mmCIF file of C-alpha atoms and ligand atoms in Angstrom:
data_model
loop_
_atom_site.group_PDB
_atom_site.id
_atom_site.type_symbol
_atom_site.label_atom_id
_atom_site.label_comp_id
_atom_site.label_asym_id
_atom_site.label_seq_id
_atom_site.Cartn_x
_atom_site.Cartn_y
_atom_site.Cartn_z
ATOM 1 C CA MET A 1 18.624 49.741 56.349
ATOM 2 C CA PRO A 2 14.861 49.542 55.916
ATOM 3 C CA ALA A 3 13.136 52.708 54.756
ATOM 4 C CA ARG A 4 12.238 55.020 57.597
ATOM 5 C CA LYS A 5 8.495 55.208 58.341
ATOM 6 C CA ILE A 6 7.229 58.778 58.456
ATOM 7 C CA ILE A 7 4.090 60.868 58.652
ATOM 8 C CA ILE A 8 4.383 64.184 56.809
ATOM 9 C CA ASP A 9 2.316 66.882 58.504
ATOM 10 C CA THR A 10 2.035 69.773 56.091
ATOM 11 C CA ASP A 11 0.386 72.994 54.876
ATOM 12 C CA PRO A 12 1.346 73.120 51.180
ATOM 13 C CA GLY A 13 2.842 75.630 50.257
ATOM 14 C CA GLN A 14 5.261 75.369 47.312
ATOM 15 C CA ASP A 15 8.201 74.422 49.533
ATOM 16 C CA ASP A 16 6.066 71.814 51.329
ATOM 17 C CA ALA A 17 5.269 70.424 47.883
ATOM 18 C CA VAL A 18 8.960 70.062 47.026
ATOM 19 C CA ALA A 19 9.553 68.362 50.395
ATOM 20 C CA MET A 20 6.792 65.870 49.598
ATOM 21 C CA LEU A 21 8.112 65.247 46.084
ATOM 22 C CA LEU A 22 11.586 64.516 47.452
ATOM 23 C CA ALA A 23 10.146 62.018 49.940
ATOM 24 C CA MET A 24 7.983 60.336 47.308
ATOM 25 C CA ALA A 25 10.994 60.052 44.995
ATOM 26 C CA SER A 26 13.019 58.294 47.707
ATOM 27 C CA PRO A 27 11.267 55.002 48.584
ATOM 28 C CA ASP A 28 14.544 53.276 49.515
ATOM 29 C CA GLU A 29 15.060 55.660 52.401
ATOM 30 C CA ILE A 30 11.543 56.928 53.171
ATOM 31 C CA ASP A 31 8.298 55.043 53.675
ATOM 32 C CA ILE A 32 5.443 57.574 53.780
ATOM 33 C CA LEU A 33 2.737 56.040 55.963
ATOM 34 C CA GLY A 34 0.441 59.003 55.506
ATOM 35 C CA ILE A 35 0.205 62.714 54.881
ATOM 36 C CA THR A 36 -1.704 64.929 57.286
ATOM 37 C CA ALA A 37 -2.803 68.414 56.276
ATOM 38 C CA VAL A 38 -3.023 71.330 58.688
ATOM 39 C CA ALA A 39 -4.122 74.949 58.328
ATOM 40 C CA GLY A 40 -1.167 77.278 57.845
ATOM 41 C CA ASN A 41 0.035 78.899 54.662
ATOM 42 C CA VAL A 42 -3.593 78.797 53.474
ATOM 43 C CA PRO A 43 -6.790 77.450 55.085
ATOM 44 C CA LEU A 44 -7.215 73.707 55.619
ATOM 45 C CA SER A 45 -9.524 73.138 52.650
ATOM 46 C CA LEU A 46 -6.697 74.308 50.374
ATOM 47 C CA THR A 47 -3.811 72.571 52.142
ATOM 48 C CA ALA A 48 -5.773 69.291 52.048
ATOM 49 C CA ARG A 49 -6.420 69.826 48.338
ATOM 50 C CA ASN A 50 -2.851 70.859 47.554
ATOM 51 C CA ALA A 51 -1.397 67.829 49.342
ATOM 52 C CA ARG A 52 -3.435 65.551 47.085
ATOM 53 C CA MET A 53 -2.450 67.493 43.956
ATOM 54 C CA ILE A 54 1.203 66.894 44.804
ATOM 55 C CA CYS A 55 0.649 63.156 45.361
ATOM 56 C CA GLU A 56 -0.904 62.977 41.909
ATOM 57 C CA LEU A 57 1.896 65.045 40.389
ATOM 58 C CA ALA A 58 4.348 62.510 41.833
ATOM 59 C CA GLY A 59 2.314 59.619 40.407
ATOM 60 C CA ARG A 60 1.360 58.453 43.931
ATOM 61 C CA PRO A 61 -2.460 58.733 43.941
ATOM 62 C CA HIS A 62 -2.814 55.954 46.514
ATOM 63 C CA THR A 63 -1.020 57.867 49.254
ATOM 64 C CA ALA A 64 -3.265 58.264 52.305
ATOM 65 C CA VAL A 65 -4.021 61.966 52.893
ATOM 66 C CA TYR A 66 -5.957 63.164 55.953
ATOM 67 C CA ALA A 67 -7.314 66.605 56.853
ATOM 68 C CA GLY A 68 -6.544 67.814 60.354
ATOM 69 C CA CYS A 69 -6.990 70.948 62.449
ATOM 70 C CA ASP A 70 -8.406 74.003 60.743
ATOM 71 C CA ARG A 71 -7.111 76.502 63.296
ATOM 72 C CA PRO A 72 -4.436 76.889 65.954
ATOM 73 C CA LEU A 73 -5.053 75.656 69.502
ATOM 74 C CA GLY A 74 -5.994 78.975 71.022
ATOM 75 C CA ARG A 75 -5.901 81.731 68.439
ATOM 76 C CA GLU A 76 -7.111 82.902 65.079
ATOM 77 C CA LEU A 77 -5.403 81.404 62.034
ATOM 78 C CA VAL A 78 -2.765 83.585 60.370
ATOM 79 C CA THR A 79 -2.120 82.628 56.726
ATOM 80 C CA ALA A 80 0.576 83.551 54.193
ATOM 81 C CA GLU A 81 -1.081 84.096 50.812
ATOM 82 C CA TYR A 82 1.274 87.065 50.405
ATOM 83 C CA VAL A 83 4.074 84.508 50.057
ATOM 84 C CA HIS A 84 2.430 81.456 48.481
ATOM 85 C CA GLY A 85 -0.410 83.010 46.449
ATOM 86 C CA LYS A 86 -4.175 82.621 46.773
ATOM 87 C CA THR A 87 -4.176 78.827 46.450
ATOM 88 C CA GLY A 88 -0.973 78.254 48.436
ATOM 89 C CA LEU A 89 0.438 76.544 45.381
ATOM 90 C CA ASP A 90 0.425 79.337 42.809
ATOM 91 C CA GLY A 91 2.825 78.950 39.901
ATOM 92 C CA PRO A 92 2.162 75.742 37.979
ATOM 93 C CA ASP A 93 -1.190 74.962 36.425
ATOM 94 C CA LEU A 94 -1.944 71.650 38.137
ATOM 95 C CA PRO A 95 -5.250 69.760 37.742
ATOM 96 C CA GLU A 96 -7.720 69.495 40.612
ATOM 97 C CA PRO A 97 -7.046 66.247 42.481
ATOM 98 C CA LYS A 98 -9.102 63.168 41.727
ATOM 99 C CA MET A 99 -8.044 61.240 44.796
ATOM 100 C CA GLN A 100 -10.243 61.508 47.866
ATOM 101 C CA LEU A 101 -9.264 62.508 51.363
ATOM 102 C CA ARG A 102 -9.391 59.675 53.884
ATOM 103 C CA GLN A 103 -12.389 59.981 56.200
ATOM 104 C CA GLN A 104 -10.487 59.882 59.474
ATOM 105 C CA HIS A 105 -9.365 63.129 61.144
ATOM 106 C CA ALA A 106 -5.594 63.596 60.836
ATOM 107 C CA VAL A 107 -5.152 63.770 64.604
ATOM 108 C CA ASP A 108 -6.848 60.388 65.083
ATOM 109 C CA TYR A 109 -4.798 58.955 62.240
ATOM 110 C CA ILE A 110 -1.574 60.098 63.928
ATOM 111 C CA ILE A 111 -2.718 58.597 67.237
ATOM 112 C CA ASP A 112 -3.810 55.274 65.715
ATOM 113 C CA THR A 113 -0.614 54.939 63.696
ATOM 114 C CA LEU A 114 1.612 55.540 66.695
ATOM 115 C CA ARG A 115 -0.434 53.069 68.742
ATOM 116 C CA HIS A 116 -0.283 50.337 66.145
ATOM 117 C CA GLU A 117 3.227 50.598 64.712
ATOM 118 C CA PRO A 118 5.999 49.222 66.940
ATOM 119 C CA ALA A 119 7.177 51.841 69.456
ATOM 120 C CA GLY A 120 10.112 53.931 68.252
ATOM 121 C CA THR A 121 9.618 53.235 64.552
ATOM 122 C CA VAL A 122 7.603 56.236 63.317
ATOM 123 C CA THR A 123 9.115 59.663 62.659
ATOM 124 C CA LEU A 124 6.912 62.750 62.473
ATOM 125 C CA CYS A 125 7.841 65.378 59.892
ATOM 126 C CA PRO A 126 5.963 68.630 60.521
ATOM 127 C CA LEU A 127 6.317 71.209 57.754
ATOM 128 C CA GLY A 128 3.730 73.688 59.038
ATOM 129 C CA PRO A 129 2.224 74.909 62.316
ATOM 130 C CA LEU A 130 2.383 72.191 64.983
ATOM 131 C CA THR A 131 -1.354 72.082 65.707
ATOM 132 C CA ASN A 132 -2.040 68.494 64.563
ATOM 133 C CA ILE A 133 0.953 67.076 66.422
ATOM 134 C CA ALA A 134 0.248 68.950 69.659
ATOM 135 C CA THR A 135 -3.425 68.003 69.542
ATOM 136 C CA ALA A 136 -2.510 64.329 69.111
ATOM 137 C CA PHE A 137 -0.075 64.557 72.049
ATOM 138 C CA GLN A 138 -2.754 66.185 74.218
ATOM 139 C CA LYS A 139 -5.458 63.733 73.247
ATOM 140 C CA ALA A 140 -3.341 60.571 73.648
ATOM 141 C CA PRO A 141 -0.311 61.355 75.819
ATOM 142 C CA GLU A 142 0.779 57.718 75.754
ATOM 143 C CA ILE A 143 1.808 58.031 72.086
ATOM 144 C CA VAL A 144 4.501 60.601 72.864
ATOM 145 C CA GLU A 145 7.089 58.057 74.003
ATOM 146 C CA ARG A 146 6.340 55.888 70.952
ATOM 147 C CA VAL A 147 7.561 58.554 68.485
ATOM 148 C CA GLN A 148 10.979 57.747 67.035
ATOM 149 C CA GLU A 149 11.897 61.365 66.316
ATOM 150 C CA ILE A 150 10.395 64.637 65.146
ATOM 151 C CA VAL A 151 12.183 66.349 62.258
ATOM 152 C CA LEU A 152 10.552 69.715 61.673
ATOM 153 C CA MET A 153 10.908 72.983 59.838
ATOM 154 C CA GLY A 154 10.396 75.959 62.100
ATOM 155 C CA GLY A 155 12.015 78.672 64.153
ATOM 156 C CA ALA A 156 15.173 80.705 63.784
ATOM 157 C CA TYR A 157 18.056 81.924 65.892
ATOM 158 C CA PHE A 158 20.531 84.044 63.927
ATOM 159 C CA GLU A 159 17.932 84.818 61.246
ATOM 160 C CA VAL A 160 15.447 85.788 63.957
ATOM 161 C CA GLY A 161 12.086 86.018 62.164
ATOM 162 C CA ASN A 162 10.283 86.131 58.837
ATOM 163 C CA VAL A 163 6.720 86.920 59.909
ATOM 164 C CA THR A 164 7.532 89.213 62.842
ATOM 165 C CA PRO A 165 10.937 90.642 63.754
ATOM 166 C CA THR A 166 11.429 87.696 66.128
ATOM 167 C CA ALA A 167 9.301 84.783 64.916
ATOM 168 C CA GLU A 168 9.294 82.294 62.090
ATOM 169 C CA PHE A 169 5.907 81.578 60.475
ATOM 170 C CA ASN A 170 5.261 77.942 61.501
ATOM 171 C CA ILE A 171 5.973 78.604 65.163
ATOM 172 C CA TYR A 172 4.272 82.002 65.193
ATOM 173 C CA VAL A 173 0.986 80.652 63.842
ATOM 174 C CA ASP A 174 0.573 78.260 66.760
ATOM 175 C CA PRO A 175 3.079 78.992 69.534
ATOM 176 C CA GLU A 176 1.065 77.040 72.125
ATOM 177 C CA ALA A 177 1.254 73.948 69.942
ATOM 178 C CA ALA A 178 4.985 74.448 69.416
ATOM 179 C CA ASP A 179 5.447 74.808 73.163
ATOM 180 C CA ILE A 180 3.743 71.436 73.738
ATOM 181 C CA VAL A 181 5.905 69.743 71.124
ATOM 182 C CA PHE A 182 9.206 71.227 72.325
ATOM 183 C CA LYS A 183 8.368 70.256 75.910
ATOM 184 C CA SER A 184 7.231 66.735 74.942
ATOM 185 C CA GLY A 185 10.568 65.023 75.548
ATOM 186 C CA VAL A 186 10.627 63.542 72.024
ATOM 187 C CA ASP A 187 13.991 63.840 70.197
ATOM 188 C CA ILE A 188 13.612 66.800 67.858
ATOM 189 C CA VAL A 189 15.647 67.923 64.859
ATOM 190 C CA VAL A 190 14.935 71.534 63.889
ATOM 191 C CA MET A 191 15.488 73.078 60.470
ATOM 192 C CA PRO A 192 15.287 76.811 61.254
ATOM 193 C CA LEU A 193 15.538 79.798 58.921
ATOM 194 C CA ASP A 194 19.273 79.825 59.724
ATOM 195 C CA VAL A 195 19.533 76.758 57.503
ATOM 196 C CA THR A 196 16.689 77.263 55.059
ATOM 197 C CA HIS A 197 17.765 80.780 54.087
ATOM 198 C CA LYS A 198 20.903 79.121 52.704
ATOM 199 C CA ALA A 199 18.873 76.682 50.562
ATOM 200 C CA LEU A 200 18.130 79.178 47.805
ATOM 201 C CA VAL A 201 16.869 78.353 44.332
ATOM 202 C CA THR A 202 19.234 80.488 42.294
ATOM 203 C CA GLN A 203 18.578 80.806 38.569
ATOM 204 C CA PRO A 204 20.946 77.951 37.589
ATOM 205 C CA ARG A 205 19.255 75.682 40.161
ATOM 206 C CA ASN A 206 15.834 76.647 38.847
ATOM 207 C CA ASP A 207 17.034 75.970 35.286
ATOM 208 C CA ALA A 208 18.264 72.536 36.382
ATOM 209 C CA PHE A 209 14.805 71.607 37.703
ATOM 210 C CA ARG A 210 13.157 72.777 34.478
ATOM 211 C CA ALA A 211 15.715 70.942 32.356
ATOM 212 C CA LEU A 212 14.691 67.626 33.959
ATOM 213 C CA GLY A 213 11.769 67.832 31.548
ATOM 214 C CA ASN A 214 9.400 65.692 33.654
ATOM 215 C CA ALA A 215 6.135 67.084 35.052
ATOM 216 C CA ALA A 216 7.503 67.271 38.605
ATOM 217 C CA GLY A 217 10.709 69.056 37.587
ATOM 218 C CA ILE A 218 8.840 71.627 35.504
ATOM 219 C CA ALA A 219 6.303 72.200 38.316
ATOM 220 C CA VAL A 220 9.104 72.729 40.854
ATOM 221 C CA ALA A 221 10.688 75.323 38.551
ATOM 222 C CA GLN A 222 7.322 77.071 38.141
ATOM 223 C CA MET A 223 6.577 76.971 41.870
ATOM 224 C CA THR A 224 9.931 78.435 42.819
ATOM 225 C CA ASP A 225 9.595 81.046 40.049
ATOM 226 C CA PHE A 226 6.395 82.135 41.737
ATOM 227 C CA PHE A 227 7.322 82.261 45.378
ATOM 228 C CA GLU A 228 10.822 83.683 45.069
ATOM 229 C CA ARG A 229 9.450 87.210 44.642
ATOM 230 C CA PHE A 230 8.639 87.532 48.350
ATOM 231 C CA ASP A 231 12.170 86.727 49.522
ATOM 232 C CA LYS A 232 13.772 88.641 46.676
ATOM 233 C CA ASP A 233 11.858 91.764 47.666
ATOM 234 C CA LYS A 234 12.321 91.286 51.394
ATOM 235 C CA TYR A 235 15.893 90.049 51.692
ATOM 236 C CA ASP A 236 17.262 90.840 48.258
ATOM 237 C CA SER A 237 18.091 87.127 48.109
ATOM 238 C CA PRO A 238 18.982 85.427 44.813
ATOM 239 C CA GLY A 239 16.042 82.980 44.881
ATOM 240 C CA ALA A 240 13.303 81.172 46.755
ATOM 241 C CA PRO A 241 14.302 79.419 50.006
ATOM 242 C CA LEU A 242 13.397 75.737 50.049
ATOM 243 C CA HIS A 243 12.541 75.592 53.750
ATOM 244 C CA ASP A 244 10.583 72.373 54.079
ATOM 245 C CA PRO A 245 12.649 70.112 51.775
ATOM 246 C CA CYS A 246 15.465 70.424 54.351
ATOM 247 C CA VAL A 247 13.364 68.084 56.519
ATOM 248 C CA THR A 248 13.024 65.314 53.953
ATOM 249 C CA ALA A 249 16.608 65.791 52.724
ATOM 250 C CA TYR A 250 17.781 65.235 56.299
ATOM 251 C CA LEU A 251 16.082 61.831 56.346
ATOM 252 C CA ILE A 252 18.039 60.826 53.257
ATOM 253 C CA LYS A 253 21.401 62.542 53.831
ATOM 254 C CA PRO A 254 21.750 63.870 57.391
ATOM 255 C CA GLU A 255 25.402 64.676 56.698
ATOM 256 C CA LEU A 256 24.277 67.668 54.608
ATOM 257 C CA PHE A 257 23.407 69.489 57.851
ATOM 258 C CA THR A 258 25.327 70.606 60.922
ATOM 259 C CA GLY A 259 24.005 72.035 64.156
ATOM 260 C CA ARG A 260 24.062 71.934 67.931
ATOM 261 C CA HIS A 261 22.098 69.972 70.491
ATOM 262 C CA VAL A 262 20.677 72.787 72.609
ATOM 263 C CA ASN A 263 17.722 73.852 74.674
ATOM 264 C CA VAL A 264 14.909 75.464 72.680
ATOM 265 C CA GLU A 265 11.911 77.093 74.334
ATOM 266 C CA ILE A 266 8.978 78.855 72.741
ATOM 267 C CA GLU A 267 7.775 82.320 73.711
ATOM 268 C CA THR A 268 4.013 82.165 74.310
ATOM 269 C CA THR A 269 3.248 85.233 76.407
ATOM 270 C CA SER A 270 5.030 88.334 75.119
ATOM 271 C CA GLU A 271 3.091 89.968 72.268
ATOM 272 C CA LEU A 272 6.335 91.585 71.156
ATOM 273 C CA THR A 273 8.261 88.341 70.690
ATOM 274 C CA MET A 274 5.389 85.833 70.385
ATOM 275 C CA GLY A 275 6.478 82.556 68.787
ATOM 276 C CA MET A 276 10.192 83.210 69.135
ATOM 277 C CA THR A 277 12.313 80.048 69.344
ATOM 278 C CA VAL A 278 14.597 80.893 72.238
ATOM 279 C CA ALA A 279 17.521 78.633 71.373
ATOM 280 C CA ASP A 280 20.403 78.455 73.829
ATOM 281 C CA TRP A 281 22.941 78.268 70.993
ATOM 282 C CA TRP A 282 25.803 79.534 73.168
ATOM 283 C CA GLY A 283 24.964 77.348 76.166
ATOM 284 C CA VAL A 284 24.499 80.267 78.531
ATOM 285 C CA THR A 285 21.759 78.610 80.614
ATOM 286 C CA ASP A 286 21.599 75.321 82.463
ATOM 287 C CA ARG A 287 18.374 74.376 80.680
ATOM 288 C CA THR A 288 18.399 70.811 79.402
ATOM 289 C CA PRO A 289 19.036 70.422 75.655
ATOM 290 C CA ASN A 290 15.882 69.189 73.926
ATOM 291 C CA ALA A 291 16.584 69.673 70.220
ATOM 292 C CA MET A 292 19.208 69.314 67.539
ATOM 293 C CA PHE A 293 19.048 72.850 66.201
ATOM 294 C CA MET A 294 20.639 72.986 62.763
ATOM 295 C CA GLY A 295 22.761 75.931 61.714
ATOM 296 C CA ASP A 296 24.284 75.114 58.366
ATOM 297 C CA ILE A 297 23.706 73.172 55.160
ATOM 298 C CA ASP A 298 25.816 71.962 52.252
ATOM 299 C CA ALA A 299 23.581 73.788 49.777
ATOM 300 C CA ASP A 300 25.228 72.389 46.642
ATOM 301 C CA GLY A 301 24.893 68.847 47.963
ATOM 302 C CA PHE A 302 21.274 69.533 48.893
ATOM 303 C CA PHE A 303 20.354 70.771 45.409
ATOM 304 C CA GLU A 304 22.246 67.934 43.765
ATOM 305 C CA LEU A 305 20.196 65.435 45.794
ATOM 306 C CA LEU A 306 16.947 67.269 45.140
ATOM 307 C CA THR A 307 17.471 67.571 41.399
ATOM 308 C CA LYS A 308 18.495 63.939 41.000
ATOM 309 C CA ARG A 309 15.541 62.636 42.998
ATOM 310 C CA ILE A 310 12.899 64.893 41.411
ATOM 311 C CA GLY A 311 14.218 63.643 38.081
ATOM 312 C CA ARG A 312 13.118 60.124 39.070
ATOM 313 C CA LEU A 313 9.450 61.068 39.252
HETATM 314 C C1 LIG B 401 7.698 78.094 56.662
HETATM 315 O O1 LIG B 401 6.483 78.820 56.540
HETATM 316 C C2 LIG B 401 5.846 78.501 55.334
HETATM 317 O O2 LIG B 401 5.559 79.660 54.652
HETATM 318 C C3 LIG B 401 6.757 77.572 54.568
HETATM 319 O O3 LIG B 401 5.990 76.563 53.934
HETATM 320 C C4 LIG B 401 7.664 76.999 55.628
HETATM 321 O O4 LIG B 401 7.130 75.829 56.199
HETATM 322 C C5 LIG B 401 8.865 79.061 56.534
HETATM 323 O O5 LIG B 401 8.793 80.036 57.515
HETATM 324 CA CA1 LIG B 402 5.204 74.661 55.240
#
């Protein structure tokens, strides 16, 4: 099978960085057409910088990186320095990137790519708030039916929320954008907290990354050392959750994940439950299923894949 063509839309973020590294280490399965940065974990200037630092860490300085939207569609940006640190990528001491951002706006890049690649051959992989994707869909509605699939990290059902009692960060930051994407009709695969809270970097897994001895492996160990404190304090969990790498792992080994094809709608009006992913897991409505909502992961298989691939860099 030819490698799957993807655009990674991201707000790095240590876990975004690991997701990117996994994709860049897997050229047989994944062909990264471009990387689009969006405001999320930290402001856009930092996510656009961090994305380039990770390309250089992976030895891929020619990857095309574009800066996109610097704020959600209709609200103020909420960031998560309390999780990811001031830079969004606290932990390792990585050099400032030498590679330049591409001139084009990320939204226009997404539109152009979907117009020019054969229909049904490009998968979008959002790892942050859905602002860039929704803006592209609004600006050029004809591209929507040309998307092969969207595989995203966001939302929660059984785990409910991490930024409010009912909402996961990526969806909460831009619920209007998420609403547009979930109503778009594109096939969607969702990696919610229900899955990602089982993808934990325990101490032996962290040691395995460090023991790889390459720059990427050591940086992954340092990144997860840094951002595990938030989840350890909050959930008493044994390590940092690797949310976003579930997306790129799915492209390589979908059999690591199980879920249900259900209806998912986004709460955009209630202040109390803003950004909630209302997933009809139990099939109690007659709403049409619009997403493959994952519920479980083979965590050992996931970390085995991740460690092996990061070791290639
Ligand atoms: C998501 O929010 C960000 O903090 C992470 O990078 C991930 O994409 C988890 O809720
Ligand atoms: Ca992210």
